[in-house]
Tab-separated table of C-alpha atoms in Angstrom:
chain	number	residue	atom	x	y	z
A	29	UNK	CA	0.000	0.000	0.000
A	30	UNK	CA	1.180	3.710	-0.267
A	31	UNK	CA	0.725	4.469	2.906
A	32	UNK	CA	0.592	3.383	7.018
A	33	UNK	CA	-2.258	1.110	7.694
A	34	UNK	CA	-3.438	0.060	10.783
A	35	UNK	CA	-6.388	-2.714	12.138
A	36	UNK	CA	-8.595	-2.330	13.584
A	37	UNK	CA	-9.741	0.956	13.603
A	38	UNK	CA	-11.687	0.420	16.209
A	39	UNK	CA	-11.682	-1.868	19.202
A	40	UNK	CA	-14.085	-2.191	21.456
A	41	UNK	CA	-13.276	-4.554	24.616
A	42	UNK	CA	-13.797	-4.984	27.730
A	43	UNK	CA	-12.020	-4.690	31.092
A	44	UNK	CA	-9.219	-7.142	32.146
A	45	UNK	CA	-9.229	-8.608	28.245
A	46	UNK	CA	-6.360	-8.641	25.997
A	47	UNK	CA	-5.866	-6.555	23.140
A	48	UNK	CA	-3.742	-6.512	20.042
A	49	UNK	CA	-3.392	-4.076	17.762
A	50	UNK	CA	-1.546	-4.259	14.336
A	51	UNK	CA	0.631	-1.943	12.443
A	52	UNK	CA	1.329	-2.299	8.059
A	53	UNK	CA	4.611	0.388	7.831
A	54	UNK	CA	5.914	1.472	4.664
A	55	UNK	CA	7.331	-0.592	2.610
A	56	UNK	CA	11.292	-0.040	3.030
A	57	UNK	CA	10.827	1.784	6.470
A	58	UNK	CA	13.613	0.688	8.837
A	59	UNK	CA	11.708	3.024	11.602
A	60	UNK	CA	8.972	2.660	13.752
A	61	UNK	CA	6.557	3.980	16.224
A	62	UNK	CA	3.834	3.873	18.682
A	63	UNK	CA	1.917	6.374	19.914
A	64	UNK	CA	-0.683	7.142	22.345
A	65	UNK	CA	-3.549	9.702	21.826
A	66	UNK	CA	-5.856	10.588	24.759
A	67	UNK	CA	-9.088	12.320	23.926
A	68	UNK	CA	-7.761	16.687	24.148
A	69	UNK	CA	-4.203	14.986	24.454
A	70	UNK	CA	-1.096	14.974	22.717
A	71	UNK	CA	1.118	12.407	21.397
A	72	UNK	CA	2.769	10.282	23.675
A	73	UNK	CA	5.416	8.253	22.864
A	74	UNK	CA	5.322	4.299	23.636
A	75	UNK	CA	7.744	2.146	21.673
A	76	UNK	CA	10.090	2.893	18.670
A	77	UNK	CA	12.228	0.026	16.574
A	78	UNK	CA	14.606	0.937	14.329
A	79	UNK	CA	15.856	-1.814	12.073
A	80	UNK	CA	17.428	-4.774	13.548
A	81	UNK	CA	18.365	-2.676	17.184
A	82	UNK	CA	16.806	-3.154	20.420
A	83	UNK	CA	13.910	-1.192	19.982
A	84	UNK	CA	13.529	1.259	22.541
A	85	UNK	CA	11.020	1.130	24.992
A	86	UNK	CA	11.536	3.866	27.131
A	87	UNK	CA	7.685	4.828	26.636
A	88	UNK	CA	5.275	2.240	27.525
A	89	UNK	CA	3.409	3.151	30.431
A	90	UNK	CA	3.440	-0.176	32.225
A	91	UNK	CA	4.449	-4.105	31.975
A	92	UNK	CA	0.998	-4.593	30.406
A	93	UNK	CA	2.000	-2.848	27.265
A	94	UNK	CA	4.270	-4.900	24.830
A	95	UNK	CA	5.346	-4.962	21.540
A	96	UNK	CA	6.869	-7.017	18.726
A	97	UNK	CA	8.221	-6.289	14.979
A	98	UNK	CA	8.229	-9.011	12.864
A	99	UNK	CA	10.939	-9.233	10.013
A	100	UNK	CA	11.486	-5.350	10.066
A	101	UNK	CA	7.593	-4.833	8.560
A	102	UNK	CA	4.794	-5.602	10.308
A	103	UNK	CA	4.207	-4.429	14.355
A	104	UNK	CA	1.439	-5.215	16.772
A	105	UNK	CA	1.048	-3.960	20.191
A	106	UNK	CA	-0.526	-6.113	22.729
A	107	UNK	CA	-2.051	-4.304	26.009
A	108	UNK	CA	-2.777	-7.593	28.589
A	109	UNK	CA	-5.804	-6.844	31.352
A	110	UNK	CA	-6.849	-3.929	29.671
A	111	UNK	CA	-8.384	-1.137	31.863
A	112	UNK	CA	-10.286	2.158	31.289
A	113	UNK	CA	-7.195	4.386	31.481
A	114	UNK	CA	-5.995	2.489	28.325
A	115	UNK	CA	-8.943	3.944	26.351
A	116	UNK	CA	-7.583	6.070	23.508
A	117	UNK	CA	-6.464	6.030	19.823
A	118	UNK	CA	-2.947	4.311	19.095
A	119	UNK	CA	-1.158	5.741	16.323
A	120	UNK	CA	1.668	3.940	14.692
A	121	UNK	CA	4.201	5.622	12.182
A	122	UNK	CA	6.729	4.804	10.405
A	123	UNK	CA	10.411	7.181	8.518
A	124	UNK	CA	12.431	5.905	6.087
A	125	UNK	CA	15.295	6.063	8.609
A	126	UNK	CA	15.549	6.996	12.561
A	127	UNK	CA	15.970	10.673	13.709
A	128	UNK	CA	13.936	13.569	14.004
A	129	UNK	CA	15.009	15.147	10.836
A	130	UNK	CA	12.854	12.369	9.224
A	131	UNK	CA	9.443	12.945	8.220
A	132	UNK	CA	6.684	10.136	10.234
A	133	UNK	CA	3.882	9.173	8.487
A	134	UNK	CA	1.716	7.939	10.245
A	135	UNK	CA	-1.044	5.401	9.914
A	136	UNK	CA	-5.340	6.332	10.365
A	137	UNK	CA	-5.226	5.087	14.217
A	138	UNK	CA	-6.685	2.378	16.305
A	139	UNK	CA	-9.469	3.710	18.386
A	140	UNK	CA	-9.756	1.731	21.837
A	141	UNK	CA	-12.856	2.022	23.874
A	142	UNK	CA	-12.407	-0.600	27.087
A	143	UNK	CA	-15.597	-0.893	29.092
B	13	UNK	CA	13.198	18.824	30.553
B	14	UNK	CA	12.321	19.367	26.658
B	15	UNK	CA	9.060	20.917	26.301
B	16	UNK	CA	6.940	21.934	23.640
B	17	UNK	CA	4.105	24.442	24.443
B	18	UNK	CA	1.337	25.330	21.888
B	19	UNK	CA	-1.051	28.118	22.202
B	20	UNK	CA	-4.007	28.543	21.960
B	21	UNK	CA	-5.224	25.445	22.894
B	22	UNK	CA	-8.296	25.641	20.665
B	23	UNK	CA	-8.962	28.709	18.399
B	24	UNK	CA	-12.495	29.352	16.097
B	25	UNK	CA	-12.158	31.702	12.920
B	26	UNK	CA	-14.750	32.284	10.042
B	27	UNK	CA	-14.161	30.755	6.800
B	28	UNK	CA	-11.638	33.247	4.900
B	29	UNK	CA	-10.223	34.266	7.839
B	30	UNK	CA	-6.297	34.592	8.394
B	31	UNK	CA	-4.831	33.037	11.918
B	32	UNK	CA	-1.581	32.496	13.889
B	33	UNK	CA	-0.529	29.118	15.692
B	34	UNK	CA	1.914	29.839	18.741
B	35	UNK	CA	4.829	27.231	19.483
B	36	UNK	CA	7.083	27.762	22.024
B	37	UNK	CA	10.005	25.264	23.020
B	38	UNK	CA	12.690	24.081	25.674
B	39	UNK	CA	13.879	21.563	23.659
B	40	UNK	CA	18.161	21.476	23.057
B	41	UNK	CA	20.281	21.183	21.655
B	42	UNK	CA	17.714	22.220	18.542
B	43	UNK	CA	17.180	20.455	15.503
B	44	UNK	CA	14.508	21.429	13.620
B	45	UNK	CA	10.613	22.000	14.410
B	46	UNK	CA	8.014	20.067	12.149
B	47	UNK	CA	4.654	21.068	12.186
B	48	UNK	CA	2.035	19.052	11.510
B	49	UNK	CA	-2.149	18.704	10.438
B	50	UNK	CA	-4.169	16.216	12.012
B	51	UNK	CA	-7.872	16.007	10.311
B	52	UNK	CA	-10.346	14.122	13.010
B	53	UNK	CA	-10.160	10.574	12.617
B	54	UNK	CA	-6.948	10.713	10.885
B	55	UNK	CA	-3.160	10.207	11.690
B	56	UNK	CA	-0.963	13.908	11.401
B	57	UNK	CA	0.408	14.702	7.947
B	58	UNK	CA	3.508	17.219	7.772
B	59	UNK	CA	3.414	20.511	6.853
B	60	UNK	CA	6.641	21.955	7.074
B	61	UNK	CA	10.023	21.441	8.501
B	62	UNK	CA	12.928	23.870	9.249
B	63	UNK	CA	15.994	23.501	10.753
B	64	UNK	CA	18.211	26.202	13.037
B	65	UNK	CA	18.927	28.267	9.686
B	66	UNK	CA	15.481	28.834	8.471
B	67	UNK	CA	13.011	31.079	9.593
B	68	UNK	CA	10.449	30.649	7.415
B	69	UNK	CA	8.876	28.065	5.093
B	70	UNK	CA	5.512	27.892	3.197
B	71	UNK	CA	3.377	25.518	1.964
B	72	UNK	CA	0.571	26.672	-0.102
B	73	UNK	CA	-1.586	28.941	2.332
B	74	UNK	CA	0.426	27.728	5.736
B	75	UNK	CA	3.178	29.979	6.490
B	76	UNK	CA	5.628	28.156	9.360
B	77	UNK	CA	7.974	30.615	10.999
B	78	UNK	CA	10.893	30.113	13.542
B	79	UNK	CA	13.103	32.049	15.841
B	80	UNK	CA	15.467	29.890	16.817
B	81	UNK	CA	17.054	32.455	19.766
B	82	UNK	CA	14.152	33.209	21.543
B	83	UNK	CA	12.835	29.323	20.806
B	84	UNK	CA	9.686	30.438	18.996
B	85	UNK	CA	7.682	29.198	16.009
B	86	UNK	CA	4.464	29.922	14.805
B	87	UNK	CA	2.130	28.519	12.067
B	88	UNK	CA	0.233	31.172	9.891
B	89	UNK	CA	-2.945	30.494	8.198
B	90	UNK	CA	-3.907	32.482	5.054
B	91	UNK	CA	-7.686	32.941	3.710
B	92	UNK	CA	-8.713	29.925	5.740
B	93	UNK	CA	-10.928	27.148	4.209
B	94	UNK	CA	-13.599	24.828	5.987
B	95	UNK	CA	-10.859	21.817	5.483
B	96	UNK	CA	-8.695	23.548	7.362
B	97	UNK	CA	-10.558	22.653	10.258
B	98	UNK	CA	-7.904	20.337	12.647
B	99	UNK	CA	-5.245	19.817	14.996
B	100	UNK	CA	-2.456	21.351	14.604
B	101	UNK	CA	0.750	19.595	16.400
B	102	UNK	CA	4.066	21.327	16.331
B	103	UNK	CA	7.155	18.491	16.876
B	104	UNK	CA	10.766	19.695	17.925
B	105	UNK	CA	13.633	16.890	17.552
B	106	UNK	CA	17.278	17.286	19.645
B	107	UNK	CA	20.002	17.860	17.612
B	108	UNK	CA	22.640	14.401	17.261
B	109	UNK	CA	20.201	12.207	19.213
B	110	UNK	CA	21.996	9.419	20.895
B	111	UNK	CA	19.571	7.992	23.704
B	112	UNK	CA	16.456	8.011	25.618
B	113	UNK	CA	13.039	7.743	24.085
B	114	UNK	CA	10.970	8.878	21.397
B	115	UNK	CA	13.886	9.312	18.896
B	116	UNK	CA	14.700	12.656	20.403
B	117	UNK	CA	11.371	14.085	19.200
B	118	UNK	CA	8.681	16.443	21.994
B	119	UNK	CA	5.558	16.816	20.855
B	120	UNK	CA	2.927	19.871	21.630
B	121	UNK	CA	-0.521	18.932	22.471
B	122	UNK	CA	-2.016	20.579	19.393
B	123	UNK	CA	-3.893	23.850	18.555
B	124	UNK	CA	-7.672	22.447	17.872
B	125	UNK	CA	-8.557	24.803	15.066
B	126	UNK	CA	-12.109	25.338	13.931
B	127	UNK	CA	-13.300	26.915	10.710
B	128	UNK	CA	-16.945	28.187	10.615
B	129	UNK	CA	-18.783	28.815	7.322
C-alpha cells in the first residue's frame, strides 16, 4: 500500500481482556513507532524500533504494554488486562530512517474504547 | 526537561479568515521543528520542517515561521478554508540524538482549530 495502515480501527473490549493491535509500515521503512492519543491529548510516545536494534522502549506506560516487529515490517502492540485508562487512539508511524530530521507518516489510528 | 508548548489550545475563525498558531520550546540542543495537520479521525500529515537556519517556510496557504534564539515558532494560516478545520501539532527533535526515548522528538498537544462557514 502507499501508505501506514493500521487494524482495527476500532476496538471495542472490555475490562481485564487482551488486546492486540496491528501496524502495516511502509514498505522499506527501517523506523517505527507507537503512539498514544488521549481524547484533548497529545502524542505520547510508547515504543520505537529501528531496524534490527533493540527497539527502545523507554515509553510504555506499564508491563501490560508490549510490543513485537516481525521481520522489520509488520508491528502489533498487545495491552494484557486492559483497563479504562488504556482507552484512547494508538497511532503507529513509520520514517524511512531513525531521527527527528525524518518525516513520520503515520497510519489512520486504532481507536480503543475498554468498558 | 524538553518541552513543547502550543497556544491557543483551541482557536475558532470564520471561513476566509487569516490566523496564527503559537509554538514555544525548551527543547536542546535544537534540531529542527516540524509542524504538523491532524484532520479528526486521521493520523498527522507534515506541513513543514525547518531547521536552526530557516526562519520561514511555506506551503501553499500555511506559512511556518521560527526564531530559533528566543525558541519560537508559529504557524500562519492564510484565507482559511472549511478543510482547514484540525489539529495542529508542532514536533521539535534534539540535535545528534543518541539515547532516551521517542527518537529525540517532543511533541505539543495541538492547537484544535475550527473553521466556521
Amino acid at each position: 500500500g502507499a501508505g501506514v495502515s493500521q487494524s482495527p480501527s476500532n476496538k471495542v473490549t472490555e475490562k481485564g481482556k487482551d488486546v492486540e493491535l496491528r501496524c502495516d509500515p511502509i514498505s522499506g521503512h527501517t523506523a517505527l513507532y507507537w503512539y498514544r492519543q488521549s481524547l484533548g491529548q497529545g502524542l505520547e510516545f510508547l515504543i520505537y524500533f529501528q531496524g534490527n536494534s533493540a527497539p527502545d522502549k523507554s515509553g510504555l506506560p506499564s508491563d501490560r504494554f508490549s510490543a513485537e516487529r516481525t521481520g522489520g515490517s509488520v508491528s502489533t502492540l498487545t495491552i494484557q488486562r486492559t483497563q479504562q485508562e488504556d482507552s484512547a487512539v494508538y497511532l503507529c508511524a513509520s520514517s524511512s530512517l531513525a531521527g527527528g530530521g525524518n518525516e513520520q507518516f503515520f497510519g489512520p489510528g486504532t481507536r480503543l474504547t475498554v468498558l | 526537561k524538553n518541552q513543547v508548548e502550543q497556544s491557543p489550545q483551541s482557536l475558532i475563525i470564520l471561513e476566509g479568515k487569516n490566523c496564527t498558531l503559537q509554538c514555544n520550546y525548551t527543547v536542546s540542543p535544537f534540531s529542527n521543528l516540524r509542524w504538523y495537520k491532524q484532520d479528526t479521525g486521521r493520523g498527522p500529515v507534515s506541513l513543514t520542517i525547518m531547521t536552526f537556519s530557516e526562519n520561514t517556510k511555506s506551503n501553499g496557504r500555511y506559512t511556518a515561521t521560527l526564531d530559533a534564539d528566543t525558541k519560537q515558532s508559529s504557524l500562519h494560516i492564510t484565507a482559511s478554508q472549511l478543510s482547514d478545520s484540525a489539529s495542529y501539532i508542532c514536533v521539535v527533535s534534539a540535535w545528534e540524538y543518541s539515547g532516551g526515548g521517542a527518537d529525540g522528538l517532543t511533541f505539543g498537544k495541538g492547537t484544535h482549530l475550527i473553521i466556521q462557514p
